[in-house]
Coordinates of C-alpha atoms and ligand atoms in Angstrom, one line a residue:
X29 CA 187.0 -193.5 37.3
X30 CA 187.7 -194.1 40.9
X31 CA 186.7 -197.5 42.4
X32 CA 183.4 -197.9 44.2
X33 CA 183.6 -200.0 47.5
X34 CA 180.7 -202.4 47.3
X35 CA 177.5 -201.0 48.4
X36 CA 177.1 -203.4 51.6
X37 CA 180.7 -202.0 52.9
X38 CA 179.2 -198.6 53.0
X39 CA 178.5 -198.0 56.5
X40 CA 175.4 -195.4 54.3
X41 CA 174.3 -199.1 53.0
X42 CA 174.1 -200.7 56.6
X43 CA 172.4 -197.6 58.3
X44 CA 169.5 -198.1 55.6
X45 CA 169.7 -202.0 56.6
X46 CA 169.1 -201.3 60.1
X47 CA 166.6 -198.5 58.9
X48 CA 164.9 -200.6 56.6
X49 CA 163.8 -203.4 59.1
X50 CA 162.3 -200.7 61.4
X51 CA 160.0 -199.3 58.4
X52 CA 159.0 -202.8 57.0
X53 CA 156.1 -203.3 59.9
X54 CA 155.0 -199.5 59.3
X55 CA 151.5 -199.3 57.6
X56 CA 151.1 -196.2 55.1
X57 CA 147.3 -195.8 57.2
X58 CA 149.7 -194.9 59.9
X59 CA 152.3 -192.8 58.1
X60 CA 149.4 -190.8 57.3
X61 CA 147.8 -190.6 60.3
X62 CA 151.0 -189.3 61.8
X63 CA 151.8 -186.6 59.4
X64 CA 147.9 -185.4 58.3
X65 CA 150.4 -183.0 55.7
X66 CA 152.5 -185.9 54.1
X67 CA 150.6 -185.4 50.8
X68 CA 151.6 -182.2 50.6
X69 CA 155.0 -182.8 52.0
X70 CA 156.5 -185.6 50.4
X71 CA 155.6 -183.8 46.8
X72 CA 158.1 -182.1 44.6
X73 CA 157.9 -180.3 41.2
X74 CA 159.8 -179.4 37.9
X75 CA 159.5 -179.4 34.3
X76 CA 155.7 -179.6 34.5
X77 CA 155.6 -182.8 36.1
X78 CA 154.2 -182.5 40.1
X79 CA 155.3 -185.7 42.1
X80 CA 153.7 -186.8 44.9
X81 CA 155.9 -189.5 46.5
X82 CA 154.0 -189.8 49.7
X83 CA 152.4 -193.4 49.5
X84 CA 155.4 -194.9 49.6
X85 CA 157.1 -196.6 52.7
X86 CA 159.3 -194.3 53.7
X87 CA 159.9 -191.3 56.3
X88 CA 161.8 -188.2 56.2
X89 CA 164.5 -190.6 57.7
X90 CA 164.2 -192.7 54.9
X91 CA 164.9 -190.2 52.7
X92 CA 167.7 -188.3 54.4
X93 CA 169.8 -192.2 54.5
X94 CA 168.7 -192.5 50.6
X95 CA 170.3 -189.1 50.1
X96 CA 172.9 -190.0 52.0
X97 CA 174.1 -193.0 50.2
X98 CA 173.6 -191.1 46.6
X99 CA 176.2 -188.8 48.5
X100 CA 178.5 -191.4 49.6
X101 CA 178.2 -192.8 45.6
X102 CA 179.4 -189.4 44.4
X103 CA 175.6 -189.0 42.3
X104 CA 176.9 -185.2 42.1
X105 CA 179.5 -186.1 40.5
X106 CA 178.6 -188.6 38.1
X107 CA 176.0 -186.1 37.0
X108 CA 178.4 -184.0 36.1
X109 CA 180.7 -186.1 35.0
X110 CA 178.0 -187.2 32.3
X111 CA 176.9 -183.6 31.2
X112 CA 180.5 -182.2 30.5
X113 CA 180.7 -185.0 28.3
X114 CA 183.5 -187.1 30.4
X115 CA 183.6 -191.2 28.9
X116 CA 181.0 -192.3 31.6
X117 CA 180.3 -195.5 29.5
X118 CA 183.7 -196.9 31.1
X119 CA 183.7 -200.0 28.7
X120 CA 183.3 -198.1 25.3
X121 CA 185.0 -195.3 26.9
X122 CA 182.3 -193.1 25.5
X123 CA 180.8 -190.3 26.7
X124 CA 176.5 -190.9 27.1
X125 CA 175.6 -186.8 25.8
X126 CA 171.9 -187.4 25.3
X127 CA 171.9 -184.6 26.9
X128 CA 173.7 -182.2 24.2
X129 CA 170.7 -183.6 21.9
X130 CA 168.5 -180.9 23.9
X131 CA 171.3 -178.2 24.3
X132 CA 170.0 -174.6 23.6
X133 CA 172.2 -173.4 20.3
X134 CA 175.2 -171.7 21.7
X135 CA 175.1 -173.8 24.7
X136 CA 179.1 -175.5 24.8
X137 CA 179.6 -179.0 25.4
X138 CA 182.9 -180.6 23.9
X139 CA 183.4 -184.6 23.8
X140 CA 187.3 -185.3 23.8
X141 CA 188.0 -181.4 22.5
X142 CA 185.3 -180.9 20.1
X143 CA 182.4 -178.8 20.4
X144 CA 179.2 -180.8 19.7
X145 CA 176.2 -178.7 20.0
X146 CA 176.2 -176.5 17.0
X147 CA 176.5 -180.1 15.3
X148 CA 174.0 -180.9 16.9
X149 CA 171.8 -178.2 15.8
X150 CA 173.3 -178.2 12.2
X151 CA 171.5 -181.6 12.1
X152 CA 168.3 -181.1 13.3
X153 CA 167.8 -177.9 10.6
X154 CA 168.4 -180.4 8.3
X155 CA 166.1 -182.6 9.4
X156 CA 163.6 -179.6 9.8
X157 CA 164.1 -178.8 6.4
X158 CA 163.9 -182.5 4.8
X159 CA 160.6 -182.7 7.5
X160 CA 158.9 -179.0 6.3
X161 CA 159.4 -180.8 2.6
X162 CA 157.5 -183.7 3.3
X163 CA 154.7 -181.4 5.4
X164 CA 154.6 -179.4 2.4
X165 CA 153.9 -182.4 -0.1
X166 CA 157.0 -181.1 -2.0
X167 CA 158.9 -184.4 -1.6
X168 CA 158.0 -186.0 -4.1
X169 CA 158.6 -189.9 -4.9
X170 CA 160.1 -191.1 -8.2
X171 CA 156.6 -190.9 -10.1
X172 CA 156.3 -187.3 -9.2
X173 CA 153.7 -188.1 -6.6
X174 CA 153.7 -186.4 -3.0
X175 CA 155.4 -188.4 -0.2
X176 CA 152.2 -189.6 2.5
X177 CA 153.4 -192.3 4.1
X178 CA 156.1 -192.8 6.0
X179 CA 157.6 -196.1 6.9
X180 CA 160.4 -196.4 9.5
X181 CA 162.2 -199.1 9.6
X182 CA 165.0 -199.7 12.8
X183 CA 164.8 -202.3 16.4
X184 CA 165.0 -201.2 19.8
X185 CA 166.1 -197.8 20.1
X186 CA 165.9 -196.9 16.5
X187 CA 161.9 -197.6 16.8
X188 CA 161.0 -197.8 20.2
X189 CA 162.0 -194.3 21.0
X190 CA 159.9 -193.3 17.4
X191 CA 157.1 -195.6 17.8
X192 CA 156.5 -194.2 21.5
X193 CA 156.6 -190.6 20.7
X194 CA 154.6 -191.1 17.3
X195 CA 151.8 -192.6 19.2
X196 CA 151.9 -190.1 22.1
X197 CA 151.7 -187.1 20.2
X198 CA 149.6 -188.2 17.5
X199 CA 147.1 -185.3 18.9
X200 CA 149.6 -183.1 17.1
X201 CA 150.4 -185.1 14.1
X202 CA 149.8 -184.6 10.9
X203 CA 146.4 -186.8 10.1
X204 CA 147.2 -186.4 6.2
X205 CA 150.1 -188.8 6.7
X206 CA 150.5 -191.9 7.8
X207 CA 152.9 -193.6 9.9
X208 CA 154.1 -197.0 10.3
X209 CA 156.8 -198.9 12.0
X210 CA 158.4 -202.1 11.2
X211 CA 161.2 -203.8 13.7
X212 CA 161.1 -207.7 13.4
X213 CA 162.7 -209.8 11.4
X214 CA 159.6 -212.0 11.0
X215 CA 158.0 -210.9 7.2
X216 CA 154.9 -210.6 9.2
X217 CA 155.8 -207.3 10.1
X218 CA 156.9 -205.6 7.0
X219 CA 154.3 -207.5 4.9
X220 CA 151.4 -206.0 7.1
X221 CA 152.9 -202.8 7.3
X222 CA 153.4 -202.3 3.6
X223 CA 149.7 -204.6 2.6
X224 CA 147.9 -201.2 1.9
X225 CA 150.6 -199.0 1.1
X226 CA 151.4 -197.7 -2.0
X227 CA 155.3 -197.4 -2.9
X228 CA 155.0 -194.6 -5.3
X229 CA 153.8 -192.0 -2.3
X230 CA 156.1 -193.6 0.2
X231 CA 158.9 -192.8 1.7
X232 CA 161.0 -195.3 3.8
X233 CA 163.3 -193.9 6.7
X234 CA 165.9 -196.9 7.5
X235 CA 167.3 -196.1 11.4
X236 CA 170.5 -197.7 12.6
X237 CA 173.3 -196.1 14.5
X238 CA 175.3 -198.9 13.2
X239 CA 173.3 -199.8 10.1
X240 CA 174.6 -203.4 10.2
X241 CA 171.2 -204.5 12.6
X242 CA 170.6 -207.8 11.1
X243 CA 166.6 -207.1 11.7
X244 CA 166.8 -203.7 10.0
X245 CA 169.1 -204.4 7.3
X246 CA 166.9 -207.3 6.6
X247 CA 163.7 -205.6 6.3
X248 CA 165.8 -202.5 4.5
X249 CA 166.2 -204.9 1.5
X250 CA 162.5 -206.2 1.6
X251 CA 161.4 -202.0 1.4
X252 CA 163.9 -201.7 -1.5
X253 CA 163.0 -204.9 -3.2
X254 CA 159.1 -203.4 -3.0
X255 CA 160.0 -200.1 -4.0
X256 CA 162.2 -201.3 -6.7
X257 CA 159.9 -204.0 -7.8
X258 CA 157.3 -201.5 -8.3
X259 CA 158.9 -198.3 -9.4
X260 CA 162.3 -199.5 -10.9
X261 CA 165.7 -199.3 -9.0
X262 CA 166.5 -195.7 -9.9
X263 CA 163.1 -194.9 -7.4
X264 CA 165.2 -195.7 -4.7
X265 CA 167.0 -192.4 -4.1
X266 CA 163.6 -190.8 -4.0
X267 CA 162.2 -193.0 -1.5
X268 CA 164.8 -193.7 1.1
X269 CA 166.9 -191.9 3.7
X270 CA 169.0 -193.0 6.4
X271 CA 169.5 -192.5 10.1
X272 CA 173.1 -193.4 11.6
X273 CA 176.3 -192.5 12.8
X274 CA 177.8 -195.2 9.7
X275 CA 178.0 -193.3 6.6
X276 CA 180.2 -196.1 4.3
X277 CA 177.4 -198.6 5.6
X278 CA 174.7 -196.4 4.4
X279 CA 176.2 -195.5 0.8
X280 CA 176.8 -199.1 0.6
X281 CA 173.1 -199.8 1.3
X282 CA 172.6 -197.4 -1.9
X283 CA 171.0 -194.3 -0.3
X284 CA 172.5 -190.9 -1.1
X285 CA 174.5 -189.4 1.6
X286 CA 172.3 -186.5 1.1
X287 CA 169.7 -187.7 2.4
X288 CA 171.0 -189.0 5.4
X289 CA 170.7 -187.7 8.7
X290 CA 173.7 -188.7 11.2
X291 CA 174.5 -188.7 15.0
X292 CA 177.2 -189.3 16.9
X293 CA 178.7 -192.8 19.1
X294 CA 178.1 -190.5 21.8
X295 CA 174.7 -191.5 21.5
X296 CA 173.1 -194.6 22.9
X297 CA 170.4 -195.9 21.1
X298 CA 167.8 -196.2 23.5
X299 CA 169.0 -192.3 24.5
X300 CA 168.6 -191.8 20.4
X301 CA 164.8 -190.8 20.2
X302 CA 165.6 -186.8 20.2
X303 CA 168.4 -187.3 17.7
X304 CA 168.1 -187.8 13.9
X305 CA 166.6 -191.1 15.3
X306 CA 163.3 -189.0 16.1
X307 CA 163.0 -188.1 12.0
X308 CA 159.3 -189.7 11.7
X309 CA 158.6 -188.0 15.1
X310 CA 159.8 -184.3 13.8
X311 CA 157.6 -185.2 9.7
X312 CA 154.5 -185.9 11.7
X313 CA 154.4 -183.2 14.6
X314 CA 156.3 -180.6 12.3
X315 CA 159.7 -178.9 13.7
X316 CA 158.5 -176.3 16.1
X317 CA 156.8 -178.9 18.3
X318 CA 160.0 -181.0 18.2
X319 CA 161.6 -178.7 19.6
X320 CA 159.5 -178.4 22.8
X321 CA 159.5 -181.5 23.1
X322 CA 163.4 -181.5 22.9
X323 CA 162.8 -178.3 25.3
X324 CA 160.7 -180.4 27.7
X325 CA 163.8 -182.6 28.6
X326 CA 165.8 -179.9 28.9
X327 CA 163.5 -178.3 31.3
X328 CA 164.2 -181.8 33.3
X329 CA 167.8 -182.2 32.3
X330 CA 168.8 -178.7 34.3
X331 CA 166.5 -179.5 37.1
X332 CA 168.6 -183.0 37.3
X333 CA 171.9 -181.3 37.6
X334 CA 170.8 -178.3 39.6
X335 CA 168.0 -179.2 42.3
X336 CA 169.3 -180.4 45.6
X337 CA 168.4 -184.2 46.0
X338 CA 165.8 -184.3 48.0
X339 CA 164.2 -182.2 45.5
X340 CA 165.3 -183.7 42.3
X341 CA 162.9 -185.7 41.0
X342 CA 165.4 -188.3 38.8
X343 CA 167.2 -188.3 41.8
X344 CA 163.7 -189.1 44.1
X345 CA 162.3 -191.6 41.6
X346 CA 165.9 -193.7 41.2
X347 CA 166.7 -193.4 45.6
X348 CA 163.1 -195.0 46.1
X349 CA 163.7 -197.6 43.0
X350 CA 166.7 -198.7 44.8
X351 CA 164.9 -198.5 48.1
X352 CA 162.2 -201.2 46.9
X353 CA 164.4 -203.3 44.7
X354 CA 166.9 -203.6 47.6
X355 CA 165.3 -203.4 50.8
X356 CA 161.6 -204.8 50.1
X357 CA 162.7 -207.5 47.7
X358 CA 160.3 -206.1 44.5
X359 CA 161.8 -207.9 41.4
X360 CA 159.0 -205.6 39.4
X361 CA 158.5 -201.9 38.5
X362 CA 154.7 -201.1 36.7
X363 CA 154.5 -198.0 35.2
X364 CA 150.8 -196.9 34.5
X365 CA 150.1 -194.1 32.3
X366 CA 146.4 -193.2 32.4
X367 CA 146.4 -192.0 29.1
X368 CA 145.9 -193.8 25.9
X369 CA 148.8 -192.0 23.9
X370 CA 151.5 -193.4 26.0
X371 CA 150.0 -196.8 25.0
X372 CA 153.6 -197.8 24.0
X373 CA 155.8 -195.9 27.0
X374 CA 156.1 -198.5 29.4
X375 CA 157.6 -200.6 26.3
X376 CA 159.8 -197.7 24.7
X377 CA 161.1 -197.9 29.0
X378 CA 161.7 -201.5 29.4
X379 CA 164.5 -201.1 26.5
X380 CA 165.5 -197.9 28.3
X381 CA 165.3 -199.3 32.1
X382 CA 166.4 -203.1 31.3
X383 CA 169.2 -202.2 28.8
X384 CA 170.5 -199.7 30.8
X385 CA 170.6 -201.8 34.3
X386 CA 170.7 -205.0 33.9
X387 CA 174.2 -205.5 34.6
X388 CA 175.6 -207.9 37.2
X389 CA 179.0 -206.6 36.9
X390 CA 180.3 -203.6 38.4
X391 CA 182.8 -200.9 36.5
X392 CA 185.5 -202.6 38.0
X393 CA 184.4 -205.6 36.6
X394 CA 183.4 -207.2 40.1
X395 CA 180.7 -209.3 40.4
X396 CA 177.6 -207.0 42.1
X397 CA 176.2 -208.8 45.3
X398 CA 172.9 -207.0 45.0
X399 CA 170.0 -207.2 42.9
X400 CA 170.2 -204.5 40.1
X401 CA 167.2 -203.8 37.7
X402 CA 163.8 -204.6 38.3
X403 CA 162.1 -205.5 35.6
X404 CA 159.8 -202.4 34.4
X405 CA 156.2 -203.4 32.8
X406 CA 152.7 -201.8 32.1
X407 CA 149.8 -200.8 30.3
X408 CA 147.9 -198.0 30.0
X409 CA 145.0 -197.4 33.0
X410 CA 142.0 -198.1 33.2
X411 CA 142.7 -201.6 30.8
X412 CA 145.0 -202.7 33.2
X413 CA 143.2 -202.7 36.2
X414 CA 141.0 -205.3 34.8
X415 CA 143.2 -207.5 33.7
X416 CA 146.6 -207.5 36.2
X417 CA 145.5 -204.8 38.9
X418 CA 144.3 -208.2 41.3
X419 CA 147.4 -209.0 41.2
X420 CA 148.9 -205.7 42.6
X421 CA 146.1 -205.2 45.2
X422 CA 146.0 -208.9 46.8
X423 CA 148.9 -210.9 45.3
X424 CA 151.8 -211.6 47.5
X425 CA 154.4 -209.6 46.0
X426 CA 155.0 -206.2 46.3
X427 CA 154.8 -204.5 43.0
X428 CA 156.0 -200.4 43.2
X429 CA 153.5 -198.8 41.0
X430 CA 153.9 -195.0 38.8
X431 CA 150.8 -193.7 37.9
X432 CA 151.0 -191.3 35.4
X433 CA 147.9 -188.9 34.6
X434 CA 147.2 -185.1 32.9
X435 CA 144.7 -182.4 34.5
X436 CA 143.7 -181.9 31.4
X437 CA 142.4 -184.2 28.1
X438 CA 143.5 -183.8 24.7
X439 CA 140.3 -185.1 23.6
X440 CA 137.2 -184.2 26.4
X441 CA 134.6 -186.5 26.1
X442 CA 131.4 -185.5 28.5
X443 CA 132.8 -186.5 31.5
X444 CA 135.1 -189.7 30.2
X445 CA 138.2 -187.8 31.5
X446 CA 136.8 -187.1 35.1
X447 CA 135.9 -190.6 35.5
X448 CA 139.3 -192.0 34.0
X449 CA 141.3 -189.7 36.3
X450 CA 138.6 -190.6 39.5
X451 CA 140.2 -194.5 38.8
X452 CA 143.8 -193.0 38.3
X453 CA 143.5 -191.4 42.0
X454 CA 141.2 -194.4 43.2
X455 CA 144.0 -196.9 42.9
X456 CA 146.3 -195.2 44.1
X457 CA 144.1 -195.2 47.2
X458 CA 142.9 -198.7 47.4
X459 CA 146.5 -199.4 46.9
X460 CA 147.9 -197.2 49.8
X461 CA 145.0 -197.3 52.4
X462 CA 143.6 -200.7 51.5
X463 CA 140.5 -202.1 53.2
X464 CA 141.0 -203.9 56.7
X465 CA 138.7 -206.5 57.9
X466 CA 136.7 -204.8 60.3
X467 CA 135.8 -202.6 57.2
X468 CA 135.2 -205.4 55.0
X469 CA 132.7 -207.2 58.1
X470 CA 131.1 -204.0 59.2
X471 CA 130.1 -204.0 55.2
X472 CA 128.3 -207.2 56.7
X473 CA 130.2 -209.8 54.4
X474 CA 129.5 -213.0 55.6
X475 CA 132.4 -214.1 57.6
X476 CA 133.4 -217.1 54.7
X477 CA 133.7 -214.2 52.3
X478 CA 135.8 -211.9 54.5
X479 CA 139.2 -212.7 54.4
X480 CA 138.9 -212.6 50.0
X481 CA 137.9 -208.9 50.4
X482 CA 140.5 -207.7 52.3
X483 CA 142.8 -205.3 51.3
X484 CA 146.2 -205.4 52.6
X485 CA 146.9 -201.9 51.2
X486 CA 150.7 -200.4 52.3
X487 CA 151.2 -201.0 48.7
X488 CA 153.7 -198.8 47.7
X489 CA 153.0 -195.9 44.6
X490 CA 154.3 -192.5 42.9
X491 CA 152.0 -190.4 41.4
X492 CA 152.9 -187.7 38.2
X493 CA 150.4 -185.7 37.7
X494 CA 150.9 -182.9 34.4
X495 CA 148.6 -180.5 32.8
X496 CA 148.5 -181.4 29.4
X497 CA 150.3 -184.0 27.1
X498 CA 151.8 -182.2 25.1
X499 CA 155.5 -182.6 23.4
X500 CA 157.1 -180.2 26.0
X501 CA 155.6 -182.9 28.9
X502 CA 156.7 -185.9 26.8
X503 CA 160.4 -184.6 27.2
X504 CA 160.0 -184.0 30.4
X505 CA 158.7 -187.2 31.1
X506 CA 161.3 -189.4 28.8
X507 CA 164.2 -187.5 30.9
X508 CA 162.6 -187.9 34.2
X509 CA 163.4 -191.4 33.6
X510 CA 166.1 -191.4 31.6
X511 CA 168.1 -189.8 34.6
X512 CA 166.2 -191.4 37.3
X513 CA 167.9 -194.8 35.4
X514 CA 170.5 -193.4 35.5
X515 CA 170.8 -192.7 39.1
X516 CA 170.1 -196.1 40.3
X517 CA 173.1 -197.2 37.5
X518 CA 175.2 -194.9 40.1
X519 CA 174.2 -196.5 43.3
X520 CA 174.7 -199.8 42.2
X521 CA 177.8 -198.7 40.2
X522 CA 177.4 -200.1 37.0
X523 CA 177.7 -198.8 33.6
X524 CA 174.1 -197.9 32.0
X525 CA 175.3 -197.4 28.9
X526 CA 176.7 -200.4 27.2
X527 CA 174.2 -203.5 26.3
X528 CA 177.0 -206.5 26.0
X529 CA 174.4 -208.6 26.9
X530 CA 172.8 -208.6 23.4
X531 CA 176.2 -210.1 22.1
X532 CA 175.7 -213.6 23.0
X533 CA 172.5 -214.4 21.2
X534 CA 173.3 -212.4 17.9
X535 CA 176.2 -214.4 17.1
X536 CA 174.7 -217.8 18.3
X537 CA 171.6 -217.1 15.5
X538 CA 174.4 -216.2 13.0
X539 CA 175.7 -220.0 13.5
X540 CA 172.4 -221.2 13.4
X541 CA 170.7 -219.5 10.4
X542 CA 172.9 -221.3 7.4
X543 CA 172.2 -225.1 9.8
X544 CA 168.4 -224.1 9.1
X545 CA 169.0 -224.1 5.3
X546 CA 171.3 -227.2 5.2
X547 CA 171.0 -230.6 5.8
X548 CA 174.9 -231.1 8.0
X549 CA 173.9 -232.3 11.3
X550 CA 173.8 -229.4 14.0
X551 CA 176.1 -229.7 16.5
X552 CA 175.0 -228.1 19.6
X553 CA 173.3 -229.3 22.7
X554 CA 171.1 -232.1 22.4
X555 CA 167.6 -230.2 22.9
X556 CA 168.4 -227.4 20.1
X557 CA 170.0 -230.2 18.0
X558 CA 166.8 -232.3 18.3
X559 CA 164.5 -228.7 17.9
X560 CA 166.3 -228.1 14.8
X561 CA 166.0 -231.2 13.4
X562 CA 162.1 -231.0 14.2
X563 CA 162.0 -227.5 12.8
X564 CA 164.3 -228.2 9.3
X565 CA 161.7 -231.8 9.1
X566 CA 158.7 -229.5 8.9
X567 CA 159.4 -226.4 7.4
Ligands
F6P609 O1 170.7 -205.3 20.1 C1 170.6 -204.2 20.9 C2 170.8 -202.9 20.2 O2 172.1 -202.7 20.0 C3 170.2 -201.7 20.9 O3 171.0 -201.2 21.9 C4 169.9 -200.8 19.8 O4 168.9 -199.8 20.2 C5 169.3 -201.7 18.8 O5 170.1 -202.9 18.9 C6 169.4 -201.2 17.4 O6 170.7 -200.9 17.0 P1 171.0 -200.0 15.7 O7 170.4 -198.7 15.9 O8 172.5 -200.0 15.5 O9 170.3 -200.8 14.5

């Protein structure tokens, strides 16, 4: 991969400097009263998913130097560099083919030579098979009893990916069966998950791409130790299988290759929910609506490589991420669904956002002078805006906002969804247009009260608005941000796709964990020596 000059040597970089400073004083009010068709101008669509990008601080000017820098990045490219299948994670000299998880069958995609999509879809028949089984109630557990409970057990993309797209299309899910999903390490977890459970009609699903995930191998043993406990070791084979790309590790574990389900290093595991890794996703929303939702990305994956930038939507949302986190100093990215399903998306994205970019190190291995990543947070509207909305409306900092809303509800209540989607546009408002102080004292607030109930506004926002939420929109939305990620990695060129980071704190609890049994002095710093002193005293 050719060597990227830094960004701030790019005369692309220091024309959106110079740009930059003459935007900062420019108020969205008058943006708007400039262009009285910005709303409909600075709005693009694809995949089902309608963006309006217009209340944010930038012009057509802004845009064309965004596009130009993605240009002078080679964003082209590296697209395509990533969909043929080329090693784009540069220090695992992998290629990153979450795309080839969506390919139509027949489609051709080859990593180093080999043809991957009709393995691709040779899996997930499988896994349609194994799921129309468990639909069917004719997989049965060891007693003879129809699996109705599902239990999957993985960390960060092995359940974050699943938990996310279990909860958001639980409208379509199965209500006979019942889901659960256990990560930590702490026994809380499993020992609540399993408290009403009943091994005999469960089945457990153990997801790890390298199925040596202290966490998940951990709480693989508790499961087996339950199941076993209660239904004698040979009940194992009937009530596990196995997602991951480690097939020794797995047979070693004790579960029938059979009933495992692999994918491929090619894979990153916060990439991983539309592979084998979505399993739980495919038994509770059945096969066919898998595959919209695998159809959904695609939808958003061709409209990445195709549509000219300043219609791409990845390429839009990533250009005005870097736009904020570099030129306006925002550390922080919210992401506001106003719907209850995507409870768990803005958490299932921090992996995906955080893991991706936050990388200080270029693929050169130079030190990057620039801020990468924001950090990504959220809740679902309207909770949030009475609990951390002040903070976005009146704090200091400047917090980009994506609101995220449907047309239409999967569950109409009298006129609930009207009124939750009449907050979704109101703060998008309020956030944008704010309220001035002649506004506030025309109200006639008495003057001591007047500066608290002003509203700044020029507070930047995108909105997605979709019809429906439905698996095919999910997709959409998941890639939407996978490749918007993606793009900033590009612009700030560094490699989304490893997670080195990790590393450090793994092997530091592996020295730890045998000092918290013993009674040998710790030899570490003097604060964890003393905290592990306290902690061995009391246990
Ligand atoms: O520790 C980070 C990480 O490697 C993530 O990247 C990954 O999603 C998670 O752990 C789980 O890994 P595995 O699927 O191999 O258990």
């Amino acid at each position: 991969m050719k060597i990227q000059p830094p960004l701030r040597d790019l005369p692309e970089w220091n024309a959106l400097e110079t740009h930059a400073a003459v935007v900062r004083p420019l108020h969205l009010r008058e943006l708007f009263a400039r262009d009285p068709r910005r709303g409909e101008r600075f709005a693009a669509e694809a995949a089902g998913v309608y963006l309006d990008y217009s209340k944010n601080r930038v012009t057509e000017e802004t845009l064309r130097l965004l596009v130009a820098l993605a240009e002078a990045r080679g964003l082209r490219a590296r697209i395509e560099a990533m969909f043929r299948g080329e090693a784009v994670n540069t220090t695992e000299q992998r290629a990153a083919l979450h795309v080839a998880l969506r390919a139509e069958r027949g489609e051709k995609i080859a990593v180093d030579g080999a043809e991957v999509v009709g393995e691709v879809h040779a899996v997930l028949d499988r896994m349609a098979a194994f799921a129309r089984r468990v639909r069917a109630g004719e997989w049965t557990g060891s007693t003879g009893r129809p699996v109705r409970r599902v239990l999957n057990i993985g960390i960060g993309g092995s359940d974050l990916g699943p938990a996310m797209a279990y909860r958001a299309l639980r409208h379509y899910a199965r209500r006979d069966l019942q889901f659960r999903f256990v990560s930590n390490v702490d026994g809380t977890d499993f020992t609540e998950a399993v408290r009403d459970l009943d091994p005999a009609e469960t089945l457990c699903i153990v997801c790890s791409k390298t199925f040596t995930t202290l966490e998940t191998m951990r709480n693989a043993r508790s499961a087996r130790a339950w199941v076993a406990g209660a239904l004698g070791e040979d009940a194992v084979a009937r009530h596990f299988v196995a997602v991951s790309t480690n097939a020794a590790e797995v047979k070693r574990f004790g579960i029938d290759e059979a009933n495992m389900f692999g994918f491929w290093e090619w894979v990153g595991g916060r990439y991983s929910m539309e592979s084998a890794i979505g399993l739980s996703t495919m038994i509770a929303i059945g096969p066919e609506r898998f595959h919209e939702l695998l159809g959904g990305s695609r939808a958003m994956d061709r409209h990445f490589r195709s549509a000219p930038f300043e219609r791409n939507l990845p390429v839009l949302l990533g250009l005005l991420a870097v736009w904020y986190n570099n030129f306006f100093g925002a550390a922080t990215q919210a992401v506001l669904p106003y719907d209850q399903y995507l409870e768990r998306f803005p958490a299932y994205l921090q992996q995906l956002a955080m893991e991706s970019n936050g990388k200080g190190v270029t693929h050169g291995g130079a030190r990057v002078e620039i801020d990468t990543c924001p950090v990504y947070w959220g809740e679902p509207g309207t909770n949030g805006q009475h609990s951390f909305f002040q903070l976005l409306h009146q704090g200091t900092r400047m917090v980009p906002c994506d609101f995220i809303g449907f047309c239409r509800s999967l569950n109409p209540l009298g006129d609930q969804h009207d009124l939750l989607m009449a907050n979704f546009f109101a703060q998008t408002e309020a956030l944008a247009f704010g309220k001035t102080l002649e506004e506030v004292r025309a109200e006639g607030v008495p003057e001591r009260l007047a500066p608290h109930k002003v509203f700044e506004g020029n507070r930047p926002s995108n909105t997605l608005l979709l019809d429906r939420l439905t698996p095919a929109a999910l997709g959409a939305l998941v890639a939407l941000y996978e490749h918007s990620i993606f793009t900033q990695g590009v612009l700030w060129d560094i490699n989304p796709f490893d997670q080195w980071g990790v590393e450090l704190g793994k092997v530091l609890a592996g020295r730890i964990a045998p000092e918290l049994e013993g009674t040998a002095r710790p030899e570490h710093d003097s604060s964890t020596n003393a905290l592990i002193r306290r902690y061995r005293e009391r246990k």
